[in-house]
PDB file of C-alpha atoms in Angstrom:
ATOM      1  CA  ASN A   1      99.890 -19.210 139.370  1.00 52.00           C
ATOM      2  CA  PRO A   2      98.995 -22.668 140.488  1.00 61.00           C
ATOM      3  CA  ARG A   3      99.859 -25.569 138.067  1.00 78.00           C
ATOM      4  CA  SER A   4      98.363 -28.943 137.695  1.00 91.00           C
ATOM      5  CA  LEU A   5      99.052 -31.959 135.474  1.00 93.00           C
ATOM      6  CA  LYS A   6      97.465 -31.721 131.996  1.00 95.00           C
ATOM      7  CA  GLU A   7      94.685 -34.257 131.550  1.00 95.00           C
ATOM      8  CA  GLY A   8      96.161 -37.437 130.048  1.00 95.00           C
ATOM      9  CA  SER A   9      99.684 -36.747 131.291  1.00 96.00           C
ATOM     10  CA  LYS A  10     101.399 -39.105 133.715  1.00 96.00           C
ATOM     11  CA  VAL A  11     104.428 -38.516 135.836  1.00 96.00           C
ATOM     12  CA  ILE A  12     106.342 -41.835 135.932  1.00 97.00           C
ATOM     13  CA  MET A  13     109.698 -41.592 137.645  1.00 98.00           C
ATOM     14  CA  LEU A  14     112.737 -43.762 137.152  1.00 98.00           C
ATOM     15  CA  PRO A  15     113.507 -45.891 140.240  1.00 98.00           C
ATOM     16  CA  TRP A  16     116.279 -43.628 141.541  1.00 98.00           C
ATOM     17  CA  ALA A  17     114.090 -40.549 141.308  1.00 98.00           C
ATOM     18  CA  GLU A  18     111.147 -42.176 143.078  1.00 97.00           C
ATOM     19  CA  ALA A  19     113.402 -43.342 145.922  1.00 98.00           C
ATOM     20  CA  LEU A  20     114.913 -39.829 146.198  1.00 97.00           C
ATOM     21  CA  VAL A  21     111.536 -38.190 146.597  1.00 97.00           C
ATOM     22  CA  LYS A  22     110.777 -40.462 149.601  1.00 96.00           C
ATOM     23  CA  THR A  23     113.845 -39.293 151.440  1.00 96.00           C
ATOM     24  CA  ARG A  24     113.463 -35.502 150.808  1.00 96.00           C
ATOM     25  CA  GLN A  25     112.775 -33.180 153.783  1.00 93.00           C
ATOM     26  CA  SER A  26     110.880 -29.876 153.608  1.00 90.00           C
ATOM     27  CA  LYS A  27     113.790 -27.942 155.108  1.00 88.00           C
ATOM     28  CA  GLU A  28     115.960 -29.173 152.181  1.00 92.00           C
ATOM     29  CA  ASP A  29     113.773 -27.645 149.535  1.00 91.00           C
ATOM     30  CA  PRO A  30     115.913 -25.150 147.581  1.00 91.00           C
ATOM     31  CA  GLU A  31     113.015 -22.725 147.333  1.00 87.00           C
ATOM     32  CA  ALA A  32     112.612 -22.768 151.137  1.00 85.00           C
ATOM     33  CA  ASN A  33     116.317 -21.835 151.336  1.00 86.00           C
ATOM     34  CA  CYS A  34     115.878 -18.734 149.213  1.00 86.00           C
ATOM     35  CA  LEU A  35     117.194 -20.323 146.012  1.00 88.00           C
ATOM     36  CA  PRO A  36     115.538 -20.049 142.563  1.00 89.00           C
ATOM     37  CA  ALA A  37     112.418 -22.194 141.880  1.00 87.00           C
ATOM     38  CA  GLY A  38     113.431 -23.148 138.456  1.00 89.00           C
ATOM     39  CA  ILE A  39     110.961 -24.125 135.695  1.00 90.00           C
ATOM     40  CA  PRO A  40     108.033 -24.960 135.754  1.00 87.00           C
ATOM     41  CA  ARG A  41     107.473 -24.439 139.536  1.00 84.00           C
ATOM     42  CA  GLY A  42     104.795 -21.854 140.055  1.00 71.00           C
ATOM     43  CA  SER A  43     104.714 -19.218 142.749  1.00 73.00           C
ATOM     44  CA  PRO A  44     101.816 -17.421 144.342  1.00 77.00           C
ATOM     45  CA  TYR A  45     103.741 -14.131 143.802  1.00 84.00           C
ATOM     46  CA  PRO A  46     103.331 -11.727 140.830  1.00 88.00           C
ATOM     47  CA  TRP A  47     105.809 -11.662 137.972  1.00 90.00           C
ATOM     48  CA  ARG A  48     106.209  -9.455 134.930  1.00 91.00           C
ATOM     49  CA  LEU A  49     107.105 -10.128 131.331  1.00 92.00           C
ATOM     50  CA  VAL A  50     109.169  -7.379 129.782  1.00 95.00           C
ATOM     51  CA  GLN A  51     109.688  -7.319 125.972  1.00 95.00           C
ATOM     52  CA  THR A  52     112.550  -5.940 123.940  1.00 96.00           C
ATOM     53  CA  PRO A  53     113.244  -6.554 120.283  1.00 95.00           C
ATOM     54  CA  THR A  54     115.968  -9.221 121.084  1.00 97.00           C
ATOM     55  CA  HIS A  55     115.039 -10.394 124.600  1.00 97.00           C
ATOM     56  CA  TYR A  56     112.077 -11.134 126.822  1.00 97.00           C
ATOM     57  CA  PHE A  57     112.599 -10.956 130.570  1.00 96.00           C
ATOM     58  CA  LEU A  58     110.518 -12.550 133.344  1.00 94.00           C
ATOM     59  CA  LEU A  59     110.883 -10.626 136.533  1.00 92.00           C
ATOM     60  CA  PHE A  60     109.857 -12.429 139.720  1.00 89.00           C
ATOM     61  CA  GLU A  61     108.589 -10.726 142.822  1.00 87.00           C
ATOM     62  CA  GLY A  62     108.828 -13.754 145.144  1.00 81.00           C
ATOM     63  CA  ASN A  63     111.547 -15.759 146.810  1.00 75.00           C
ATOM     64  CA  ILE A  64     114.784 -14.210 145.574  1.00 75.00           C
ATOM     65  CA  HIS A  65     113.403 -11.362 143.428  1.00 76.00           C
ATOM     66  CA  SER A  66     115.203 -12.701 140.398  1.00 85.00           C
ATOM     67  CA  TYR A  67     114.780 -12.592 136.679  1.00 91.00           C
ATOM     68  CA  ARG A  68     114.957 -14.939 133.685  1.00 94.00           C
ATOM     69  CA  GLN A  69     115.920 -14.014 130.214  1.00 97.00           C
ATOM     70  CA  ILE A  70     114.621 -15.452 126.898  1.00 98.00           C
ATOM     71  CA  PHE A  71     116.573 -14.908 123.797  1.00 98.00           C
ATOM     72  CA  MET A  72     114.104 -14.232 120.980  1.00 98.00           C
ATOM     73  CA  ASN A  73     114.454 -15.914 117.576  1.00 96.00           C
ATOM     74  CA  ALA A  74     117.854 -17.350 118.645  1.00 97.00           C
ATOM     75  CA  LYS A  75     119.531 -20.773 119.063  1.00 97.00           C
ATOM     76  CA  HIS A  76     120.883 -22.579 122.032  1.00 98.00           C
ATOM     77  CA  PRO A  77     124.635 -22.729 122.504  1.00 96.00           C
ATOM     78  CA  ALA A  78     126.143 -26.115 121.670  1.00 95.00           C
ATOM     79  CA  ASP A  79     126.978 -26.812 125.346  1.00 94.00           C
ATOM     80  CA  PRO A  80     125.380 -24.273 127.656  1.00 94.00           C
ATOM     81  CA  ASP A  81     126.636 -23.885 131.259  1.00 95.00           C
ATOM     82  CA  PRO A  82     124.095 -25.469 133.602  1.00 97.00           C
ATOM     83  CA  THR A  83     121.978 -22.822 135.469  1.00 96.00           C
ATOM     84  CA  TRP A  84     118.864 -22.624 137.610  1.00 95.00           C
ATOM     85  CA  PHE A  85     116.710 -21.205 134.796  1.00 96.00           C
ATOM     86  CA  GLY A  86     118.581 -22.806 131.918  1.00 97.00           C
ATOM     87  CA  HIS A  87     119.142 -21.258 128.469  1.00 98.00           C
ATOM     88  CA  SER A  88     115.828 -20.137 126.904  1.00 98.00           C
ATOM     89  CA  VAL A  89     115.014 -19.302 123.335  1.00 98.00           C
ATOM     90  CA  GLY A  90     111.647 -17.998 122.260  1.00 98.00           C
ATOM     91  CA  HIS A  91     109.523 -17.359 119.173  1.00 98.00           C
ATOM     92  CA  TRP A  92     105.877 -16.696 118.320  1.00 97.00           C
ATOM     93  CA  GLU A  93     103.504 -19.166 116.749  1.00 97.00           C
ATOM     94  CA  GLY A  94     100.323 -17.161 116.092  1.00 96.00           C
ATOM     95  CA  ASN A  95      99.302 -15.737 119.463  1.00 94.00           C
ATOM     96  CA  THR A  96     101.340 -18.167 121.509  1.00 97.00           C
ATOM     97  CA  LEU A  97     104.829 -17.486 122.813  1.00 97.00           C
ATOM     98  CA  ILE A  98     106.840 -20.661 122.621  1.00 98.00           C
ATOM     99  CA  VAL A  99     109.883 -20.900 124.962  1.00 98.00           C
ATOM    100  CA  ASP A 100     112.318 -23.815 124.565  1.00 98.00           C
ATOM    101  CA  THR A 101     114.802 -24.307 127.469  1.00 98.00           C
ATOM    102  CA  VAL A 102     117.864 -26.535 127.924  1.00 98.00           C
ATOM    103  CA  GLY A 103     120.964 -26.204 130.024  1.00 98.00           C
ATOM    104  CA  PHE A 104     119.479 -26.645 133.549  1.00 98.00           C
ATOM    105  CA  ASN A 105     121.398 -27.583 136.565  1.00 97.00           C
ATOM    106  CA  ASP A 106     119.937 -30.404 138.748  1.00 97.00           C
ATOM    107  CA  LYS A 107     119.416 -28.352 141.938  1.00 96.00           C
ATOM    108  CA  PHE A 108     115.849 -27.130 141.959  1.00 95.00           C
ATOM    109  CA  TRP A 109     112.733 -29.183 142.780  1.00 95.00           C
ATOM    110  CA  PHE A 110     109.676 -29.244 140.582  1.00 93.00           C
ATOM    111  CA  ASP A 111     107.351 -28.920 143.565  1.00 91.00           C
ATOM    112  CA  TYR A 112     107.035 -28.992 147.334  1.00 88.00           C
ATOM    113  CA  VAL A 113     106.945 -32.874 147.192  1.00 91.00           C
ATOM    114  CA  GLY A 114     110.536 -32.872 145.866  1.00 94.00           C
ATOM    115  CA  HIS A 115     110.278 -34.259 142.335  1.00 96.00           C
ATOM    116  CA  PRO A 116     113.781 -34.130 140.978  1.00 97.00           C
ATOM    117  CA  HIS A 117     115.240 -33.581 137.509  1.00 98.00           C
ATOM    118  CA  THR A 118     118.702 -33.992 135.880  1.00 98.00           C
ATOM    119  CA  GLU A 119     120.736 -31.901 133.701  1.00 98.00           C
ATOM    120  CA  LYS A 120     119.001 -33.681 130.704  1.00 98.00           C
ATOM    121  CA  LEU A 121     115.921 -31.651 131.467  1.00 98.00           C
ATOM    122  CA  HIS A 122     114.320 -29.901 128.418  1.00 98.00           C
ATOM    123  CA  THR A 123     111.141 -27.773 128.752  1.00 98.00           C
ATOM    124  CA  ILE A 124     108.818 -26.291 126.190  1.00 98.00           C
ATOM    125  CA  GLU A 125     106.566 -23.544 127.534  1.00 98.00           C
ATOM    126  CA  ARG A 126     103.489 -22.134 125.700  1.00 98.00           C
ATOM    127  CA  TYR A 127     102.071 -18.801 126.849  1.00 97.00           C
ATOM    128  CA  THR A 128      98.711 -18.018 125.196  1.00 97.00           C
ATOM    129  CA  ARG A 129      96.595 -14.930 125.982  1.00 95.00           C
ATOM    130  CA  THR A 130      93.068 -16.358 126.274  1.00 94.00           C
ATOM    131  CA  ASP A 131      91.464 -12.959 126.672  1.00 94.00           C
ATOM    132  CA  GLU A 132      92.639  -9.433 127.713  1.00 91.00           C
ATOM    133  CA  GLY A 133      93.185 -10.363 131.318  1.00 93.00           C
ATOM    134  CA  HIS A 134      94.357 -13.953 131.326  1.00 95.00           C
ATOM    135  CA  LEU A 135      97.166 -16.140 130.216  1.00 94.00           C
ATOM    136  CA  ALA A 136      97.095 -19.885 129.792  1.00 96.00           C
ATOM    137  CA  ILE A 137     100.470 -21.541 130.489  1.00 96.00           C
ATOM    138  CA  GLU A 138     101.436 -25.046 129.346  1.00 97.00           C
ATOM    139  CA  VAL A 139     104.852 -26.547 130.133  1.00 97.00           C
ATOM    140  CA  THR A 140     106.029 -29.835 128.683  1.00 98.00           C
ATOM    141  CA  ILE A 141     108.773 -31.467 130.677  1.00 98.00           C
ATOM    142  CA  ASP A 142     111.065 -34.015 129.049  1.00 98.00           C
ATOM    143  CA  ASP A 143     113.872 -35.382 131.189  1.00 98.00           C
ATOM    144  CA  PRO A 144     114.918 -38.952 130.231  1.00 98.00           C
ATOM    145  CA  GLY A 145     117.412 -38.950 133.174  1.00 98.00           C
ATOM    146  CA  ALA A 146     114.585 -38.958 135.732  1.00 98.00           C
ATOM    147  CA  TYR A 147     111.196 -39.769 134.032  1.00 98.00           C
ATOM    148  CA  THR A 148     110.134 -42.602 131.687  1.00 98.00           C
ATOM    149  CA  GLN A 149     108.210 -40.170 129.438  1.00 98.00           C
ATOM    150  CA  PRO A 150     107.476 -36.444 128.960  1.00 98.00           C
ATOM    151  CA  PHE A 151     104.600 -34.887 130.928  1.00 97.00           C
ATOM    152  CA  THR A 152     102.807 -31.539 130.729  1.00 97.00           C
ATOM    153  CA  THR A 153     101.665 -29.168 133.369  1.00 95.00           C
ATOM    154  CA  VAL A 154      99.000 -26.397 132.852  1.00 95.00           C
ATOM    155  CA  GLY A 155      98.363 -23.196 134.720  1.00 92.00           C
ATOM    156  CA  ARG A 156      96.893 -19.755 134.333  1.00 92.00           C
ATOM    157  CA  ALA A 157      98.013 -16.164 135.115  1.00 92.00           C
ATOM    158  CA  GLN A 158      95.843 -13.088 135.596  1.00 91.00           C
ATOM    159  CA  LEU A 159      96.870  -9.696 134.445  1.00 91.00           C
ATOM    160  CA  MET A 160      97.309  -7.270 137.303  1.00 89.00           C
ATOM    161  CA  VAL A 161      96.675  -3.768 135.881  1.00 88.00           C
ATOM    162  CA  ASN A 162      98.317  -0.731 137.472  1.00 89.00           C
ATOM    163  CA  SER A 163     100.360  -2.786 139.853  1.00 89.00           C
ATOM    164  CA  GLU A 164     104.057  -3.066 140.570  1.00 90.00           C
ATOM    165  CA  LEU A 165     106.427  -5.758 141.660  1.00 87.00           C
ATOM    166  CA  LEU A 166     107.137  -5.331 145.363  1.00 86.00           C
ATOM    167  CA  GLU A 167     110.467  -5.830 147.048  1.00 83.00           C
ATOM    168  CA  TYR A 168     110.763  -9.301 148.495  1.00 78.00           C
ATOM    169  CA  ILE A 169     114.002 -10.444 150.174  1.00 76.00           C
ATOM    170  CA  CYS A 170     113.799 -14.039 151.237  1.00 76.00           C
ATOM    171  CA  GLN A 171     117.368 -14.160 152.542  1.00 67.00           C
ATOM    172  CA  GLU A 172     116.719 -11.529 155.236  1.00 62.00           C
ATOM    173  CA  ASN A 173     115.342 -12.880 158.638  1.00 61.00           C
ATOM    174  CA  ASN A 174     114.307 -16.263 157.091  1.00 64.00           C
ATOM    175  CA  GLN A 175     112.669 -17.637 160.244  1.00 63.00           C
ATOM    176  CA  ASP A 176     110.518 -20.339 158.600  1.00 64.00           C
ATOM    177  CA  LEU A 177     113.247 -22.801 157.691  1.00 64.00           C
ATOM    178  CA  GLU A 178     113.916 -23.963 161.215  1.00 66.00           C
ATOM    179  CA  LYS A 179     110.170 -24.719 161.581  1.00 65.00           C
ATOM    180  CA  LEU A 180     110.116 -26.932 158.464  1.00 69.00           C
ATOM    181  CA  ASP A 181     110.575 -30.521 159.773  1.00 71.00           C
ATOM    182  CA  GLY A 182     109.481 -33.778 158.226  1.00 71.00           C
ATOM    183  CA  PRO A 183     109.055 -35.176 154.732  1.00 79.00           C
ATOM    184  CA  ALA A 184     108.528 -32.930 151.833  1.00 77.00           C
ATOM    185  CA  ARG A 185     104.780 -32.549 151.084  1.00 67.00           C
ATOM    186  CA  GLY A 186     102.570 -30.727 148.673  1.00 60.00           C
ATOM    187  CA  PRO A 187      99.705 -28.425 149.478  1.00 54.00           C
ATOM    188  CA  GLY A 188      97.199 -30.105 151.756  1.00 49.00           C
ATOM    189  CA  GLY A 189      99.909 -32.526 153.125  1.00 50.00           C
ATOM    190  CA  GLN A 190     100.155 -34.552 149.874  1.00 48.00           C
TER     191      GLN A 190
END
């Protein structure tokens, strides 16, 4: 589920956020420490969308084997408690599932580089089935506490027929953390 920046989008950080990214170390990455990845950080591990009449749930195989809930056709509370996955409400527009999320904590990183966010973060996700086996995912990120303007990431997911989510327990025997030394970097050393 790799994500990239949508063509025409620009990530322009506020000075404090830009300075913070330069100081972050790989071993400080919350995801490397078996904590939730947040939104919109993708994972190479499978996930499943479970639908009920009132809620949709995203079940994640990787990292901490967690879940995220989306309240369908609902409203956000006036002052949600900040959490790793925020408070999500969803609705359908044609064949696209729209998920609006607020109420994030400021603990997760957007990527391996260490792009931060604040509790002002607001995301809008768009999940569109492009054909029977593929899903296009677009996430607009708006955080005036850390960025000068909203930006959008894009990604894809492939349907895995007749598969199951496997057990994955990051917390047990986490031997890689001590090997992570140096500045936070993206894939390919970026």
